[in-house]
Amino acid sequence: MFTSFLDESEVLFEFEPLNPEALPLSSEQINQSLDYCRSILDDRKQWQTYLNSLALFGFQNWLEQRSSELIFNLEHPSVEKPELAYFIEAVCNLAVNQFKICLVALGNSITDTISLPRAIFQLPEYRAHYYILIEVQEELETTSIYGFISYSDFQAHKTQIDLEPKADWTYSVPLSWFNTEPDQFLLFVRCLEVSAIPLPEIPNPAILLSQIREELISKLSQLQSSEPGIVPELWQILTWEQGKILFSYPELLRWIYEVQNQAILSAQPISPSHQNPIVYLTDLFNLLTQPTLNLAGWFNQELDTLSTALSWVFIPDFSPETALRDGTEISSLVKQLQENGVEISPQAKGAYRDLGLGGRSLRLYALTWPLEWEIEPEWTLLLILGLPTGTDLPVGVKLRVSDATGILVEQDSNREDQCSYLFTRVVGTCQEKFVVTVSLREDITETLPPFEFSFN
Amino acid sequence: MSKASKYWTLVKLESSGRQKRSEIAAAKAFFEMAFPEFLGEADVPDVPIQKQLVQWLRDANSQGNNINSQNAECCLLCFISWEIEQVCLQLAQQFGTYHGFRGQDLFPFVLDEEGINRQRHLGQTKTPYQSFAREILQTFDPQQSSLATWTNRRVKFNSEINKFLLEHGVYLVSDWAILNDTHPQQLEKILTQFYQLTSLEVEQRLQLLACYHSVYRSQRLQQRQAGARKRCQPPTAQQYQQIAQRLETLIQQRISPKAVAWKLQNLATLLRQYRTYIRGGKLPNQSLIFVDDSDSIIEQIPSPEPIENDEEDIKKQEFLNWYEKQFLMCLHSSIAQVLETGLTTCQKRDGAKAEQFLTALYLFHCQGQSMSEIAATLGLKAQYQVTRLLKLKAFRADVRHHLLFQLRDRILEYTKPEHPSQELEQWEKQIELALDGELETLFKQAESDSYIAQNRPLNSPFFKGVCYYLDLREKSPNLIQSMISLLSKNSRRSY
């Protein structure tokens, strides 16, 4: 039976006059919003991302209509990155006249509080001077500004009533805290200096990631879907302290996102990390926490201290031409490679390192040289894994290279195809790092500190 | 309870467009014979009567036609026509004046029952056209609601009515749009705290909502992708089927798509009523119950009464006197700047609209015309369109901000504020008072058009400023640019 709360004469109040301030969304804006939420599988998060994206465009329309003189930057909203949209249900990374802005959509269903993620108040990357609620009328394709609150006002209210975050890493914020005069928001961003709303310093958690590495790896592996369609939420597995660290590393968020959405965000055509996410996770942690070996140092004719400390042995005067004549192991390897059509630049520098795996001694050669580039400088790393003796590799040896987006390549010596060495070549920009892992079986592995090629 | 005469009086639409009530003798005689216990009663209980009438109507349909069923149908159709008329009239009463429509404009969409056709026999091929009232009757389920509620609902959700009202700036959000935007957490809160349902009842509805979301939302996004219609359509038979299947898996019980449809509709009704309640109860800038106003950060608005702190008062008065000259200069340049920018954007998009805007601006600020007079002059249907065209509140805020910005540095030298946001708000209020006093209240009245045009402070600096600009625009537009650039040179941030 119907439980009717209002008597029938009041039912007509459900009709509302259209808000004269509401602005229409264009079909391009709607399509762009659909694109932003397309790859998110979870239907609740997908819908919220869709509404949040519409809110972003609504905000843009409002600013454009109200003020040609405001300088606003909405170029790279967080909804552009599915992993951010998925874990932080708000739109961050926006600015108006130097003020950082964060937006959240209000749909057709409003209670007296709104649920806002902790991350947008407690992490420097996502925190804002102003938090703005945008009403989205999805089926009318219009939006209007509901209200706003500054960071300092939020903190003051929060202290006053001792508002505690909930277990799911959100605050239940009363709508009555928000100033519902959007014109006053414009007044503030037009006339205030940014310093009027101080954002206190937050310590950098970088040290902590390496400290809790093992614990985090085991916890993150629990974030994989246990049964189809059911994925655990971050807050069900991690403490908030661990969560904070995670939010500071978008690469880790991206990994969880890929695992939970069975999506691949990187442009790599084949990403084995997809089949073996946990293996890749250890690579990723190495990339994020290990000291990095800068190969640009090898061009100073001597190994830098780090390379030496890491047992790299420099091959003096190495060049493909001389290498071919001096009869060393590397020379014959280079010769074989060149016969197989692998080009090696005359500028290449090289070094090798001996690895002991399960009582076996293996030798890894690394050759590097800068490449011709058009947009930004690029470099290449050629890796060759063999035995110091030059004999055939034992069966089951694997060579794996990963970067911040996933596993790039995994070579192994199998039974049918006896070979004396494995080799692979990767190309990167000066901002990219590679991490190399050699393994004999699943349990006997050695990961080398990441490589980069930086002129800084 | 309702008047018994509703069951034998049919509300029809005449060719003139007016509604006419005509008594149907056969229906009256039948009603009095069928329900002798209510003879002479002014009001009759609707629910048992309607259940009985529907039973006669539907029994006959399965057993062959008889006189009872025809008469029962006739009584029910009369009742429905009454309800339809009432809903249209209430809508017109509530929104008609401001949005420019009458009840008569709504009748043609829903009041289309011609009369009771005595020639209908079962087995005869149905006429291709079925009146709205008969459609309401066919879909009516006495187990689920009263006929009045059902009719009311069907009229409210009639797509023609909705389309017409939307064109007149009146909107009814659809059930599906409400359900789409409802978070499980919100639902739990509303059902528990507002409706005080038991945890089991809440759990069942949460499961229903989850199944609805997983089916309807993703398909809505797909339809959007394909460029589908804007408004959310009711779920298709197939979608109801899919929701039912998911729910069965979840609760391990059989459930029919029809039952799912009812449950969803009831859930949406609960949400809609809550939404109506919360929106109706929302006053702008409500103070927090648990915050002492004197400490509240947002609510620091100085009262317009004389401030007790004399020194403060004198300081502010001084400021206003000292700045009077620059103030007026800046005001004129701000008005010019805001209007120039607005007009340039508007002209690019729609030249005719820009002209309309200028005319409305002139009539309002310089001729003292009311909103409905302006609507008539411009040939617009309703006041709300003038409101939307002028957007006065935004316009005036923009001017104040420009003005403040130009005066800001000097203002801030005056007081080294501890809370710049609050100071700014206060200065803005001061400036607002200096510009046009209690104008905001007048604007609110202007929207309801219940005020007299002479009340408008045509002499306020703001009104004069707008007229000055419009005048200048006519006579020497090149002066406007130099006026703007003269004053914005001093700003630190390029405005």
GROMACS .gro file of C-alpha atoms in nm, chain A residues 1-25 30-35 37-38 40-48 50-51 54 61-62 64-71 89 96-99 105-115 130 135-142 145-146 148-150 152-157 160-161 166 168 170 172-197 235, chain B residues 83 86-87 90-91 94-95 98-99 142-146 148-150 152-153 155-157 161-162 165-166 169-174 177-178 180-186 189-190 193-195 210 213-214 217-218 220-222 224-225 228-232 262 265-266 269-279 282-288 290-292 295-298 301 341 345 349 384 387-388 391 393-395 397-402 404-405 408-409 412 420-422 424-425 428-429 447 492-495:
model
  246
    1MET     CA    1   0.000   0.000   0.000
    2PHE     CA    2   0.099   0.358  -0.047
    3THR     CA    3   0.225   0.529   0.260
    4SER     CA    4   0.124   0.879   0.184
    5PHE     CA    5   0.300   1.137   0.387
    6LEU     CA    6   0.143   1.442   0.232
    7ASP     CA    7  -0.222   1.483   0.163
    8GLU     CA    8  -0.319   1.489  -0.200
    9SER     CA    9  -0.373   1.861  -0.235
   10GLU     CA   10  -0.005   1.908  -0.154
   11VAL     CA   11   0.113   1.664  -0.414
   12LEU     CA   12   0.130   1.937  -0.674
   13PHE     CA   13   0.413   2.103  -0.488
   14GLU     CA   14   0.630   1.840  -0.649
   15PHE     CA   15   0.624   2.060  -0.956
   16GLU     CA   16   0.895   2.321  -0.933
   17PRO     CA   17   0.951   2.644  -1.113
   18LEU     CA   18   1.266   2.610  -1.322
   19ASN     CA   19   1.554   2.790  -1.162
   20PRO     CA   20   1.609   3.103  -1.372
   21GLU     CA   21   1.980   3.078  -1.289
   22ALA     CA   22   2.013   2.728  -1.434
   23LEU     CA   23   2.238   2.705  -1.738
   24PRO     CA   24   2.212   2.453  -2.021
   25LEU     CA   25   2.483   2.197  -2.091
   30ILE     CA   26   2.743   1.572  -2.212
   31ASN     CA   27   2.941   1.350  -2.446
   32GLN     CA   28   3.267   1.445  -2.278
   33SER     CA   29   3.112   1.353  -1.941
   34LEU     CA   30   3.005   1.019  -2.082
   35ASP     CA   31   3.363   0.962  -2.195
   37CYS     CA   32   3.282   0.778  -1.683
   38ARG     CA   33   3.283   0.514  -1.954
   40ILE     CA   34   3.436   0.276  -1.467
   41LEU     CA   35   3.258  -0.054  -1.407
   42ASP     CA   36   3.107   0.008  -1.065
   43ASP     CA   37   2.767   0.153  -1.147
   44ARG     CA   38   2.745   0.379  -0.842
   45LYS     CA   39   3.086   0.533  -0.902
   46GLN     CA   40   3.020   0.554  -1.272
   47TRP     CA   41   2.699   0.750  -1.219
   48GLN     CA   42   2.858   0.983  -0.963
   50TYR     CA   43   2.904   1.126  -1.475
   51LEU     CA   44   2.721   1.376  -1.254
   54LEU     CA   45   2.842   1.747  -1.574
   61ASN     CA   46   2.950   2.766  -1.810
   62TRP     CA   47   2.868   2.973  -1.505
   64GLU     CA   48   3.215   3.207  -1.854
   65GLN     CA   49   2.878   3.370  -1.827
   66ARG     CA   50   2.952   3.571  -1.518
   67SER     CA   51   3.300   3.697  -1.568
   68SER     CA   52   3.528   3.742  -1.858
   69GLU     CA   53   3.793   3.880  -1.622
   70LEU     CA   54   3.838   3.576  -1.399
   71ILE     CA   55   4.134   3.360  -1.484
   89GLU     CA   56   3.429   1.125  -0.578
   96VAL     CA   57   3.998   3.022  -1.028
   97ASN     CA   58   4.217   3.331  -0.987
   98GLN     CA   59   4.484   3.122  -0.807
   99PHE     CA   60   4.226   2.975  -0.568
  105ALA     CA   61   2.757   1.732  -0.788
  106LEU     CA   62   2.422   1.732  -0.614
  107GLY     CA   63   2.171   1.521  -0.802
  108ASN     CA   64   1.794   1.506  -0.778
  109SER     CA   65   1.808   1.336  -0.443
  110ILE     CA   66   1.917   1.558  -0.158
  111THR     CA   67   1.928   1.489   0.215
  112ASP     CA   68   2.032   1.739   0.478
  113THR     CA   69   2.392   1.625   0.457
  114ILE     CA   70   2.630   1.547   0.176
  115SER     CA   71   2.898   1.282   0.180
  130TYR     CA   72   3.679   2.648  -0.189
  135GLU     CA   73   2.309   2.106  -0.865
  136VAL     CA   74   2.280   1.886  -1.171
  137GLN     CA   75   1.943   1.835  -1.337
  138GLU     CA   76   2.053   1.543  -1.549
  139GLU     CA   77   1.735   1.495  -1.751
  140LEU     CA   78   1.694   1.868  -1.814
  141GLU     CA   79   2.062   1.896  -1.909
  142THR     CA   80   2.106   2.200  -1.687
  145ILE     CA   81   2.535   2.655  -0.832
  146TYR     CA   82   2.400   2.535  -0.497
  148PHE     CA   83   3.014   2.683  -0.141
  149ILE     CA   84   3.232   2.661   0.169
  150SER     CA   85   3.591   2.766   0.219
  152SER     CA   86   3.881   2.748   0.677
  153ASP     CA   87   3.505   2.763   0.733
  154PHE     CA   88   3.485   2.387   0.695
  155GLN     CA   89   3.760   2.342   0.954
  156ALA     CA   90   3.592   2.586   1.193
  157HIS     CA   91   3.255   2.409   1.169
  160GLN     CA   92   3.286   2.328   1.657
  161ILE     CA   93   3.074   2.015   1.641
  166LYS     CA   94   3.308   0.793   0.892
  168ASP     CA   95   3.425   0.473   0.471
  170THR     CA   96   3.396   1.033   0.407
  172SER     CA   97   2.885   1.365   0.635
  173VAL     CA   98   2.873   1.741   0.592
  174PRO     CA   99   2.552   1.932   0.675
  175LEU     CA  100   2.430   2.128   0.374
  176SER     CA  101   2.352   2.413   0.612
  177TRP     CA  102   2.727   2.479   0.637
  178PHE     CA  103   2.736   2.592   0.278
  179ASN     CA  104   2.692   2.952   0.175
  180THR     CA  105   2.409   2.944  -0.078
  181GLU     CA  106   2.491   3.281  -0.234
  182PRO     CA  107   2.717   3.191  -0.527
  183ASP     CA  108   2.763   3.563  -0.593
  184GLN     CA  109   2.963   3.582  -0.272
  185PHE     CA  110   3.197   3.317  -0.402
  186LEU     CA  111   3.262   3.543  -0.700
  187LEU     CA  112   3.314   3.836  -0.465
  188PHE     CA  113   3.581   3.644  -0.276
  189VAL     CA  114   3.774   3.513  -0.574
  190ARG     CA  115   3.758   3.855  -0.737
  191CYS     CA  116   3.866   4.061  -0.442
  192LEU     CA  117   4.051   3.841  -0.192
  193GLU     CA  118   4.415   3.741  -0.195
  194VAL     CA  119   4.480   3.367  -0.187
  195SER     CA  120   4.652   3.410   0.149
  196ALA     CA  121   4.317   3.496   0.307
  197ILE     CA  122   4.241   3.125   0.320
  235TRP     CA  123   3.853   0.158   0.340
  539GLU     CA  124  -1.015   1.458  -1.051
  542GLN     CA  125  -0.911   1.950  -1.018
  543VAL     CA  126  -0.545   1.874  -1.087
  546GLN     CA  127  -0.466   2.346  -0.896
  547LEU     CA  128  -0.166   2.361  -1.127
  550GLN     CA  129  -0.020   2.753  -0.820
  551PHE     CA  130   0.191   2.846  -1.122
  554TYR     CA  131   0.378   3.385  -1.302
  555HIS     CA  132   0.434   3.130  -1.576
  598PRO     CA  133  -0.768  -0.078  -0.623
  599GLN     CA  134  -0.526  -0.286  -0.415
  600GLN     CA  135  -0.248  -0.033  -0.468
  601SER     CA  136  -0.404   0.310  -0.433
  602SER     CA  137  -0.724   0.511  -0.434
  604ALA     CA  138  -0.811   0.988  -0.674
  605THR     CA  139  -0.441   0.930  -0.603
  606TRP     CA  140  -0.400   0.723  -0.917
  608ASN     CA  141  -0.372   1.264  -0.978
  609ARG     CA  142  -0.054   1.074  -1.044
  611VAL     CA  143  -0.224   1.354  -1.483
  612LYS     CA  144   0.093   1.480  -1.317
  613PHE     CA  145   0.305   1.240  -1.518
  617ILE     CA  146   0.122   1.814  -1.964
  618ASN     CA  147   0.485   1.786  -1.863
  621LEU     CA  148   0.461   2.303  -1.837
  622LEU     CA  149   0.830   2.271  -1.908
  625GLY     CA  150   0.923   2.700  -1.693
  626VAL     CA  151   0.756   2.449  -1.460
  627TYR     CA  152   0.930   2.119  -1.406
  628LEU     CA  153   0.835   1.784  -1.262
  629VAL     CA  154   1.136   1.566  -1.206
  630SER     CA  155   1.067   1.208  -1.314
  633ALA     CA  156   1.573   1.075  -1.240
  634ILE     CA  157   1.518   1.074  -0.864
  636ASN     CA  158   1.909   0.743  -1.049
  637ASP     CA  159   2.056   1.008  -0.821
  638THR     CA  160   1.975   0.839  -0.490
  639HIS     CA  161   2.273   0.687  -0.310
  640PRO     CA  162   2.212   0.375  -0.101
  641GLN     CA  163   2.332   0.570   0.203
  642GLN     CA  164   2.084   0.847   0.135
  645LYS     CA  165   1.890   0.765   0.598
  646ILE     CA  166   1.559   0.882   0.449
  649GLN     CA  167   1.503   0.871   0.998
  650PHE     CA  168   1.218   1.026   0.803
  651TYR     CA  169   0.982   0.735   0.744
  666ALA     CA  170   2.068  -0.161  -0.620
  669HIS     CA  171   2.064   0.105  -1.059
  670SER     CA  172   2.263  -0.179  -1.212
  673ARG     CA  173   2.169   0.359  -1.508
  674SER     CA  174   2.414   0.191  -1.743
  676ARG     CA  175   2.067   0.539  -1.957
  677LEU     CA  176   2.433   0.620  -2.020
  678GLN     CA  177   2.433   0.403  -2.332
  680ARG     CA  178   2.278   0.911  -2.392
  681GLN     CA  179   2.582   0.799  -2.586
  684ALA     CA  180   1.877   0.970  -2.689
  685ARG     CA  181   1.598   1.193  -2.561
  686LYS     CA  182   1.667   1.400  -2.257
  687ARG     CA  183   1.395   1.297  -2.016
  688CYS     CA  184   1.423   0.963  -1.840
  718TRP     CA  185   0.488  -0.125  -0.827
  721GLN     CA  186   0.698   0.338  -0.810
  722ASN     CA  187   0.621   0.330  -0.439
  725THR     CA  188   0.696   0.823  -0.429
  726LEU     CA  189   0.859   0.805  -0.086
  727LEU     CA  190   1.171   0.972  -0.219
  728ARG     CA  191   0.970   1.234  -0.403
  729GLN     CA  192   0.772   1.327  -0.095
  730TYR     CA  193   1.088   1.355   0.110
  731ARG     CA  194   1.246   1.566  -0.162
  732THR     CA  195   0.944   1.796  -0.170
  733TYR     CA  196   0.962   1.825   0.205
  734ILE     CA  197   1.332   1.904   0.214
  735ARG     CA  198   1.320   2.151  -0.074
  738LYS     CA  199   1.508   2.483   0.274
  739LEU     CA  200   1.543   2.847   0.351
  740PRO     CA  201   1.842   3.015   0.193
  741ASN     CA  202   2.121   3.081   0.441
  742GLN     CA  203   1.960   2.904   0.732
  743SER     CA  204   2.166   2.945   1.045
  744LEU     CA  205   2.288   2.633   1.209
  746PHE     CA  206   2.374   2.434   1.707
  747VAL     CA  207   2.584   2.736   1.624
  748ASP     CA  208   2.556   3.050   1.826
  751ASP     CA  209   3.022   3.309   1.646
  752SER     CA  210   2.899   3.187   1.313
  753ILE     CA  211   3.142   3.253   1.037
  754ILE     CA  212   2.903   3.259   0.749
  757ILE     CA  213   2.601   4.015   0.813
  797THR     CA  214   3.103   4.242  -2.143
  801THR     CA  215   2.892   3.789  -2.537
  805ARG     CA  216   2.534   3.442  -2.961
  840TYR     CA  217   0.944   3.446  -1.549
  843THR     CA  218   1.337   3.738  -1.487
  844ARG     CA  219   1.547   3.494  -1.685
  847LYS     CA  220   1.909   3.807  -1.428
  849LYS     CA  221   2.052   3.956  -0.904
  850ALA     CA  222   2.362   3.837  -1.088
  851PHE     CA  223   2.399   4.166  -1.272
  853ALA     CA  224   2.633   4.137  -0.777
  854ASP     CA  225   2.879   4.165  -1.065
  855VAL     CA  226   2.861   4.544  -1.051
  856ARG     CA  227   2.918   4.547  -0.676
  857HIS     CA  228   3.219   4.319  -0.710
  858HIS     CA  229   3.377   4.534  -0.978
  860LEU     CA  230   3.464   4.677  -0.463
  861PHE     CA  231   3.761   4.555  -0.657
  864ARG     CA  232   3.954   4.743  -0.252
  865ASP     CA  233   4.312   4.840  -0.194
  868LEU     CA  234   4.193   4.738   0.301
  876PRO     CA  235   3.938   3.933   0.504
  877SER     CA  236   3.638   3.727   0.387
  878GLN     CA  237   3.416   3.868   0.655
  880LEU     CA  238   3.471   4.194   0.231
  881GLU     CA  239   3.121   4.071   0.297
  884GLU     CA  240   2.985   4.472   0.018
  885LYS     CA  241   2.676   4.502   0.234
  903GLU     CA  242   0.896   3.878  -0.907
  948ARG     CA  243   4.673   4.520  -0.948
  949ARG     CA  244   4.513   4.219  -1.107
  950SER     CA  245   4.414   4.303  -1.460
  951TYR     CA  246   4.040   4.302  -1.460
   0.00000   0.00000   0.00000
